[in-house]
mmCIF file of C-alpha atoms in Angstrom:
data_model
loop_
_atom_site.group_PDB
_atom_site.id
_atom_site.type_symbol
_atom_site.label_atom_id
_atom_site.label_comp_id
_atom_site.label_asym_id
_atom_site.label_seq_id
_atom_site.Cartn_x
_atom_site.Cartn_y
_atom_site.Cartn_z
ATOM 1 C CA MET A 482 80.249 -90.287 -166.624
ATOM 2 C CA ARG A 483 79.593 -90.927 -162.926
ATOM 3 C CA GLN A 484 76.689 -89.353 -161.045
ATOM 4 C CA SER A 485 75.336 -89.802 -157.530
ATOM 5 C CA VAL A 486 71.532 -89.983 -157.849
ATOM 6 C CA THR A 487 70.292 -90.960 -154.373
ATOM 7 C CA ASP A 488 71.863 -91.813 -151.020
ATOM 8 C CA ARG A 489 72.097 -95.428 -152.207
ATOM 9 C CA ALA A 490 72.391 -95.197 -155.993
ATOM 10 C CA THR A 491 75.141 -93.960 -158.294
ATOM 11 C CA THR A 492 75.150 -94.331 -162.064
ATOM 12 C CA VAL A 493 78.085 -94.781 -164.437
ATOM 13 C CA LEU A 494 77.023 -94.022 -168.014
ATOM 14 C CA ALA A 495 78.640 -96.212 -170.665
ATOM 15 C CA GLU A 496 79.934 -94.571 -173.819
ATOM 16 C CA ASN A 497 77.715 -96.626 -176.129
ATOM 17 C CA PRO A 498 75.039 -94.167 -177.299
ATOM 18 C CA GLY A 499 72.816 -95.218 -180.174
ATOM 19 C CA ILE A 500 69.311 -95.590 -181.528
ATOM 20 C CA MET A 501 68.535 -98.438 -179.128
ATOM 21 C CA THR A 502 70.704 -97.346 -176.184
ATOM 22 C CA LEU A 503 69.798 -93.631 -176.141
ATOM 23 C CA ASP A 504 72.600 -91.807 -174.251
ATOM 24 C CA GLY A 505 74.236 -95.141 -173.386
ATOM 25 C CA THR A 506 73.731 -97.928 -170.864
ATOM 26 C CA ASN A 507 73.269 -96.899 -167.240
ATOM 27 C CA THR A 508 75.293 -99.112 -164.918
ATOM 28 C CA TRP A 509 73.919 -98.687 -161.402
ATOM 29 C CA ILE A 510 75.968 -98.951 -158.214
ATOM 30 C CA LEU A 511 73.904 -99.560 -155.061
ATOM 31 C CA ARG A 512 75.294 -99.350 -151.548
ATOM 32 C CA GLU A 513 73.720 -98.928 -148.109
ATOM 33 C CA PRO A 514 75.060 -95.708 -146.498
ATOM 34 C CA GLY A 515 78.117 -96.557 -144.432
ATOM 35 C CA ALA A 516 78.460 -100.072 -145.869
ATOM 36 C CA SER A 517 81.706 -101.313 -147.387
ATOM 37 C CA ARG A 518 80.284 -103.524 -150.159
ATOM 38 C CA SER A 519 78.199 -102.476 -153.150
ATOM 39 C CA VAL A 520 75.931 -104.121 -155.707
ATOM 40 C CA VAL A 521 76.596 -103.562 -159.420
ATOM 41 C CA VAL A 522 73.461 -103.679 -161.587
ATOM 42 C CA ASP A 523 73.853 -104.005 -165.383
ATOM 43 C CA PRO A 524 77.657 -104.085 -165.840
ATOM 44 C CA GLY A 525 77.255 -102.742 -169.379
ATOM 45 C CA PRO A 526 79.469 -103.144 -172.457
ATOM 46 C CA ASP A 527 82.896 -104.798 -172.385
ATOM 47 C CA ASP A 528 84.761 -101.516 -172.612
ATOM 48 C CA GLU A 529 87.794 -101.313 -170.341
ATOM 49 C CA ARG A 530 87.374 -97.617 -169.601
ATOM 50 C CA HIS A 531 83.758 -98.188 -168.571
ATOM 51 C CA ILE A 532 84.689 -101.213 -166.475
ATOM 52 C CA GLN A 533 87.365 -99.289 -164.609
ATOM 53 C CA ALA A 534 84.941 -96.397 -164.005
ATOM 54 C CA VAL A 535 82.396 -98.866 -162.602
ATOM 55 C CA LEU A 536 84.975 -100.448 -160.300
ATOM 56 C CA ALA A 537 86.140 -97.021 -159.104
ATOM 57 C CA ALA A 538 82.564 -96.112 -158.196
ATOM 58 C CA ALA A 539 81.734 -99.516 -156.719
ATOM 59 C CA GLY A 540 84.727 -100.157 -154.475
ATOM 60 C CA GLU A 541 84.337 -103.603 -152.918
ATOM 61 C CA VAL A 542 81.643 -105.446 -154.890
ATOM 62 C CA GLY A 543 79.464 -107.903 -152.989
ATOM 63 C CA LEU A 544 77.117 -108.899 -155.833
ATOM 64 C CA VAL A 545 76.518 -108.337 -159.545
ATOM 65 C CA LEU A 546 72.962 -108.258 -160.925
ATOM 66 C CA PHE A 547 71.498 -107.475 -164.311
ATOM 67 C CA THR A 548 68.029 -106.658 -165.537
ATOM 68 C CA HIS A 549 68.056 -108.750 -168.723
ATOM 69 C CA ARG A 550 70.337 -110.612 -171.068
ATOM 70 C CA HIS A 551 70.931 -108.043 -173.829
ATOM 71 C CA PHE A 552 74.648 -107.559 -174.428
ATOM 72 C CA ASP A 553 74.653 -103.807 -173.808
ATOM 73 C CA HIS A 554 73.775 -104.686 -170.197
ATOM 74 C CA THR A 555 75.752 -107.910 -169.750
ATOM 75 C CA GLU A 556 78.806 -107.861 -172.013
ATOM 76 C CA ALA A 557 81.110 -106.763 -169.161
ATOM 77 C CA LEU A 558 79.692 -109.344 -166.738
ATOM 78 C CA SER A 559 82.477 -111.919 -166.972
ATOM 79 C CA ARG A 560 85.207 -109.283 -166.751
ATOM 80 C CA ILE A 561 83.727 -107.626 -163.666
ATOM 81 C CA VAL A 562 83.173 -110.988 -161.961
ATOM 82 C CA GLU A 563 86.779 -111.882 -162.779
ATOM 83 C CA LEU A 564 88.153 -108.628 -161.374
ATOM 84 C CA THR A 565 86.017 -108.519 -158.220
ATOM 85 C CA GLY A 566 85.420 -112.174 -157.386
ATOM 86 C CA ALA A 567 81.783 -111.247 -156.684
ATOM 87 C CA PRO A 568 78.984 -113.666 -157.559
ATOM 88 C CA ALA A 569 76.497 -112.746 -160.270
ATOM 89 C CA ARG A 570 72.815 -113.587 -160.140
ATOM 90 C CA SER A 571 70.015 -113.556 -162.698
ATOM 91 C CA ILE A 572 66.561 -115.024 -163.185
ATOM 92 C CA ASP A 573 68.017 -116.859 -166.207
ATOM 93 C CA PRO A 574 70.212 -119.700 -164.844
ATOM 94 C CA GLU A 575 72.374 -119.567 -167.985
ATOM 95 C CA PHE A 576 73.855 -116.251 -166.886
ATOM 96 C CA THR A 577 74.235 -116.850 -163.168
ATOM 97 C CA ARG A 578 77.851 -116.859 -162.013
ATOM 98 C CA GLY A 579 78.706 -118.382 -158.657
ATOM 99 C CA ALA A 580 75.245 -118.265 -157.068
ATOM 100 C CA GLU A 581 71.665 -119.507 -157.323
ATOM 101 C CA PRO A 582 69.269 -117.965 -159.871
ATOM 102 C CA LEU A 583 67.079 -115.131 -158.679
ATOM 103 C CA VAL A 584 63.501 -115.875 -157.663
ATOM 104 C CA ASP A 585 60.570 -113.522 -158.194
ATOM 105 C CA GLY A 586 59.659 -111.871 -154.895
ATOM 106 C CA GLU A 587 62.994 -112.696 -153.271
ATOM 107 C CA THR A 588 64.672 -110.049 -151.110
ATOM 108 C CA ILE A 589 68.454 -109.769 -151.350
ATOM 109 C CA ASP A 590 70.443 -108.225 -148.503
ATOM 110 C CA VAL A 591 73.977 -106.935 -149.013
ATOM 111 C CA ASP A 592 75.375 -105.266 -145.894
ATOM 112 C CA GLY A 593 71.968 -103.888 -144.942
ATOM 113 C CA LEU A 594 70.888 -102.928 -148.451
ATOM 114 C CA ALA A 595 67.570 -104.681 -149.153
ATOM 115 C CA ILE A 596 66.683 -105.269 -152.818
ATOM 116 C CA GLU A 597 63.439 -106.970 -153.842
ATOM 117 C CA VAL A 598 63.450 -108.987 -157.074
ATOM 118 C CA LEU A 599 60.510 -108.414 -159.431
ATOM 119 C CA ALA A 600 60.149 -110.621 -162.503
ATOM 120 C CA THR A 601 58.865 -108.315 -165.265
ATOM 121 C CA PRO A 602 58.944 -110.346 -168.500
ATOM 122 C CA GLY A 603 58.010 -108.697 -171.761
ATOM 123 C CA HIS A 604 60.944 -106.761 -173.202
ATOM 124 C CA THR A 605 62.696 -110.122 -172.866
ATOM 125 C CA THR A 606 61.539 -113.295 -171.149
ATOM 126 C CA ASP A 607 64.149 -112.785 -168.398
ATOM 127 C CA SER A 608 63.517 -109.077 -167.767
ATOM 128 C CA THR A 609 63.760 -108.194 -164.082
ATOM 129 C CA CYS A 610 63.284 -105.051 -162.028
ATOM 130 C CA PHE A 611 64.864 -104.374 -158.632
ATOM 131 C CA LEU A 612 63.060 -102.471 -155.886
ATOM 132 C CA VAL A 613 65.070 -100.591 -153.272
ATOM 133 C CA GLY A 614 62.302 -100.217 -150.718
ATOM 134 C CA ALA A 615 64.190 -97.870 -148.405
ATOM 135 C CA GLU A 616 64.121 -95.240 -151.152
ATOM 136 C CA ARG A 617 60.961 -96.346 -152.965
ATOM 137 C CA THR A 618 63.137 -96.648 -156.038
ATOM 138 C CA LEU A 619 62.733 -99.129 -158.891
ATOM 139 C CA LEU A 620 65.563 -100.118 -161.229
ATOM 140 C CA SER A 621 63.687 -100.896 -164.431
ATOM 141 C CA GLY A 622 66.303 -101.984 -166.974
ATOM 142 C CA ASP A 623 64.640 -101.709 -170.389
ATOM 143 C CA THR A 624 61.139 -102.466 -169.125
ATOM 144 C CA ILE A 625 60.705 -98.700 -168.772
ATOM 145 C CA LEU A 626 63.135 -96.248 -170.373
ATOM 146 C CA GLY A 627 63.992 -92.748 -169.261
ATOM 147 C CA ARG A 628 62.938 -91.437 -172.666
ATOM 148 C CA GLY A 629 60.714 -92.901 -175.386
ATOM 149 C CA THR A 630 59.188 -96.380 -175.265
ATOM 150 C CA THR A 631 60.526 -99.909 -175.145
ATOM 151 C CA VAL A 632 60.883 -102.324 -178.056
ATOM 152 C CA ILE A 633 59.213 -105.692 -177.538
ATOM 153 C CA ALA A 634 61.620 -107.705 -179.672
ATOM 154 C CA HIS A 635 59.711 -110.800 -180.816
ATOM 155 C CA PRO A 636 60.146 -113.736 -180.246
ATOM 156 C CA ASP A 637 62.068 -113.194 -176.992
ATOM 157 C CA GLY A 638 59.895 -110.160 -176.321
ATOM 158 C CA VAL A 639 56.243 -110.990 -175.635
ATOM 159 C CA LEU A 640 53.524 -108.357 -175.404
ATOM 160 C CA GLY A 641 51.013 -110.071 -173.090
ATOM 161 C CA PRO A 642 53.481 -110.540 -170.226
ATOM 162 C CA TYR A 643 54.832 -107.043 -170.862
ATOM 163 C CA LEU A 644 51.420 -105.476 -170.326
ATOM 164 C CA ASP A 645 51.055 -107.537 -167.144
ATOM 165 C CA SER A 646 54.471 -106.299 -165.972
ATOM 166 C CA LEU A 647 53.489 -102.669 -166.560
ATOM 167 C CA ALA A 648 50.244 -103.248 -164.654
ATOM 168 C CA HIS A 649 52.217 -104.717 -161.745
ATOM 169 C CA ILE A 650 54.533 -101.707 -161.640
ATOM 170 C CA ARG A 651 51.495 -99.417 -161.780
ATOM 171 C CA GLU A 652 50.088 -101.186 -158.708
ATOM 172 C CA LEU A 653 53.346 -100.638 -156.822
ATOM 173 C CA ILE A 654 53.211 -96.942 -157.684
ATOM 174 C CA GLU A 655 49.586 -96.674 -156.549
ATOM 175 C CA GLU A 656 50.525 -98.364 -153.264
ATOM 176 C CA GLY A 657 53.228 -95.757 -152.698
ATOM 177 C CA LEU A 658 56.049 -98.292 -153.001
ATOM 178 C CA VAL A 659 57.674 -96.686 -156.070
ATOM 179 C CA GLU A 660 58.298 -92.949 -156.294
ATOM 180 C CA ARG A 661 61.309 -92.963 -158.619
ATOM 181 C CA ILE A 662 62.500 -95.146 -161.517
ATOM 182 C CA LEU A 663 66.158 -95.640 -162.424
ATOM 183 C CA PRO A 664 66.094 -96.904 -166.036
ATOM 184 C CA GLY A 665 68.626 -98.857 -168.037
ATOM 185 C CA HIS A 666 68.813 -96.005 -170.547
ATOM 186 C CA GLY A 667 67.950 -92.333 -170.311
ATOM 187 C CA PRO A 668 67.328 -89.987 -167.381
ATOM 188 C CA VAL A 669 65.839 -90.770 -163.981
ATOM 189 C CA ILE A 670 62.021 -90.818 -163.893
ATOM 190 C CA THR A 671 60.559 -88.760 -161.057
ATOM 191 C CA ASP A 672 56.898 -89.042 -162.096
ATOM 192 C CA PRO A 673 56.591 -92.808 -162.574
ATOM 193 C CA GLY A 674 52.784 -92.947 -162.553
ATOM 194 C CA ALA A 675 52.506 -90.615 -165.535
ATOM 195 C CA VAL A 676 55.180 -92.517 -167.444
ATOM 196 C CA VAL A 677 53.615 -95.935 -166.863
ATOM 197 C CA ASP A 678 50.194 -94.557 -167.844
ATOM 198 C CA PHE A 679 51.750 -93.221 -171.051
ATOM 199 C CA TYR A 680 53.312 -96.629 -171.759
ATOM 200 C CA LEU A 681 49.990 -98.397 -171.302
ATOM 201 C CA GLU A 682 48.133 -95.852 -173.445
ATOM 202 C CA HIS A 683 50.811 -96.036 -176.136
ATOM 203 C CA ARG A 684 50.558 -99.835 -176.310
ATOM 204 C CA ALA A 685 46.754 -99.696 -176.530
ATOM 205 C CA GLU A 686 46.931 -97.135 -179.342
ATOM 206 C CA ARG A 687 49.505 -99.169 -181.267
ATOM 207 C CA LEU A 688 47.376 -102.306 -180.951
ATOM 208 C CA ASP A 689 44.390 -100.418 -182.373
ATOM 209 C CA GLN A 690 46.557 -99.191 -185.250
ATOM 210 C CA VAL A 691 47.877 -102.682 -185.966
ATOM 211 C CA ARG A 692 44.336 -104.111 -185.935
ATOM 212 C CA ALA A 693 43.262 -101.450 -188.413
ATOM 213 C CA ALA A 694 46.249 -102.129 -190.679
ATOM 214 C CA VAL A 695 45.495 -105.862 -190.720
ATOM 215 C CA GLU A 696 41.829 -105.205 -191.478
ATOM 216 C CA ALA A 697 42.972 -102.990 -194.367
ATOM 217 C CA GLY A 698 44.979 -105.867 -195.839
ATOM 218 C CA ALA A 699 48.444 -105.797 -194.233
ATOM 219 C CA SER A 700 49.597 -109.341 -193.568
ATOM 220 C CA THR A 701 53.290 -109.111 -192.618
ATOM 221 C CA PRO A 702 55.109 -107.093 -189.949
ATOM 222 C CA ARG A 703 56.792 -105.047 -192.681
ATOM 223 C CA GLU A 704 53.472 -104.151 -194.295
ATOM 224 C CA VAL A 705 52.077 -103.115 -190.935
ATOM 225 C CA VAL A 706 55.159 -100.997 -190.182
ATOM 226 C CA GLU A 707 54.881 -99.198 -193.530
ATOM 227 C CA THR A 708 51.372 -98.123 -192.516
ATOM 228 C CA VAL A 709 51.515 -97.661 -188.747
ATOM 229 C CA TYR A 710 55.075 -96.312 -188.489
ATOM 230 C CA ALA A 711 55.029 -94.164 -191.635
ATOM 231 C CA ASP A 712 55.874 -91.086 -189.547
ATOM 232 C CA VAL A 713 58.846 -92.789 -187.836
ATOM 233 C CA ASP A 714 62.427 -92.550 -189.119
ATOM 234 C CA GLU A 715 63.100 -95.585 -191.316
ATOM 235 C CA SER A 716 66.263 -96.317 -189.319
ATOM 236 C CA LEU A 717 63.889 -97.519 -186.584
ATOM 237 C CA TRP A 718 61.733 -99.704 -188.805
ATOM 238 C CA GLY A 719 63.752 -102.848 -188.104
ATOM 239 C CA ALA A 720 63.047 -102.536 -184.383
ATOM 240 C CA ALA A 721 59.450 -101.604 -185.172
ATOM 241 C CA GLU A 722 59.022 -104.834 -187.175
ATOM 242 C CA LEU A 723 60.022 -106.843 -184.099
ATOM 243 C CA SER A 724 57.467 -104.995 -181.976
ATOM 244 C CA VAL A 725 54.788 -105.459 -184.628
ATOM 245 C CA ALA A 726 55.545 -109.184 -184.754
ATOM 246 C CA ALA A 727 54.959 -109.280 -180.984
ATOM 247 C CA GLN A 728 51.705 -107.355 -181.402
ATOM 248 C CA LEU A 729 50.469 -109.647 -184.182
ATOM 249 C CA ASP A 730 51.278 -112.663 -182.038
ATOM 250 C CA TYR A 731 49.349 -111.084 -179.141
ATOM 251 C CA LEU A 732 46.305 -110.337 -181.344
ATOM 252 C CA ARG A 733 46.215 -113.905 -182.602
#
């Protein structure tokens, strides 16, 4: 499903809904008004129908970016690079195709479209957000979701840096530089300050709960999950164990 969200951003929703992907992966197409070339952010799964929908929305592609290495965001990367001839860039050099790795704080310009690179490790070590300053819009990948909260999947996910990343995004919001968040999954966020505050409060509450569970005798992530996440559907306990592992590592 294709939807124009702002003057510079269009989303193509991949048909890969699930517990971890919500409605599916949002592939974002960015283009400066009147420009011929676009930027594809998070190519999504290697599904030919999705790829063709992305290419139809993107037209001539000048650059491919992605917010982090998880396959539901990157699986179509090679195919889209092959079909468009566009370079791909990432903070992680392993995934860069045809260009230099991204650098935190760097500003990319594609036919007048300025995109600032923000390293936001935590969900993964390579997690990255992209700020479109002209619209005060932040593409958040899985650092902030359109619905629910993010899994910090230990060991690639690390809680300390994640909290720092949320604090950085909160500063940008307070400075008036971010008024809208385009997430990797779920709907657009139009009240980013409230959402980031909720994320920070949620993490603080979970840490208190994990501390209490450990003090009561829980010693493994599973034991903590059985106590702290007792009210959560057991289908989510596997993901919860990864987050608890990250929290235990942080508390140590």
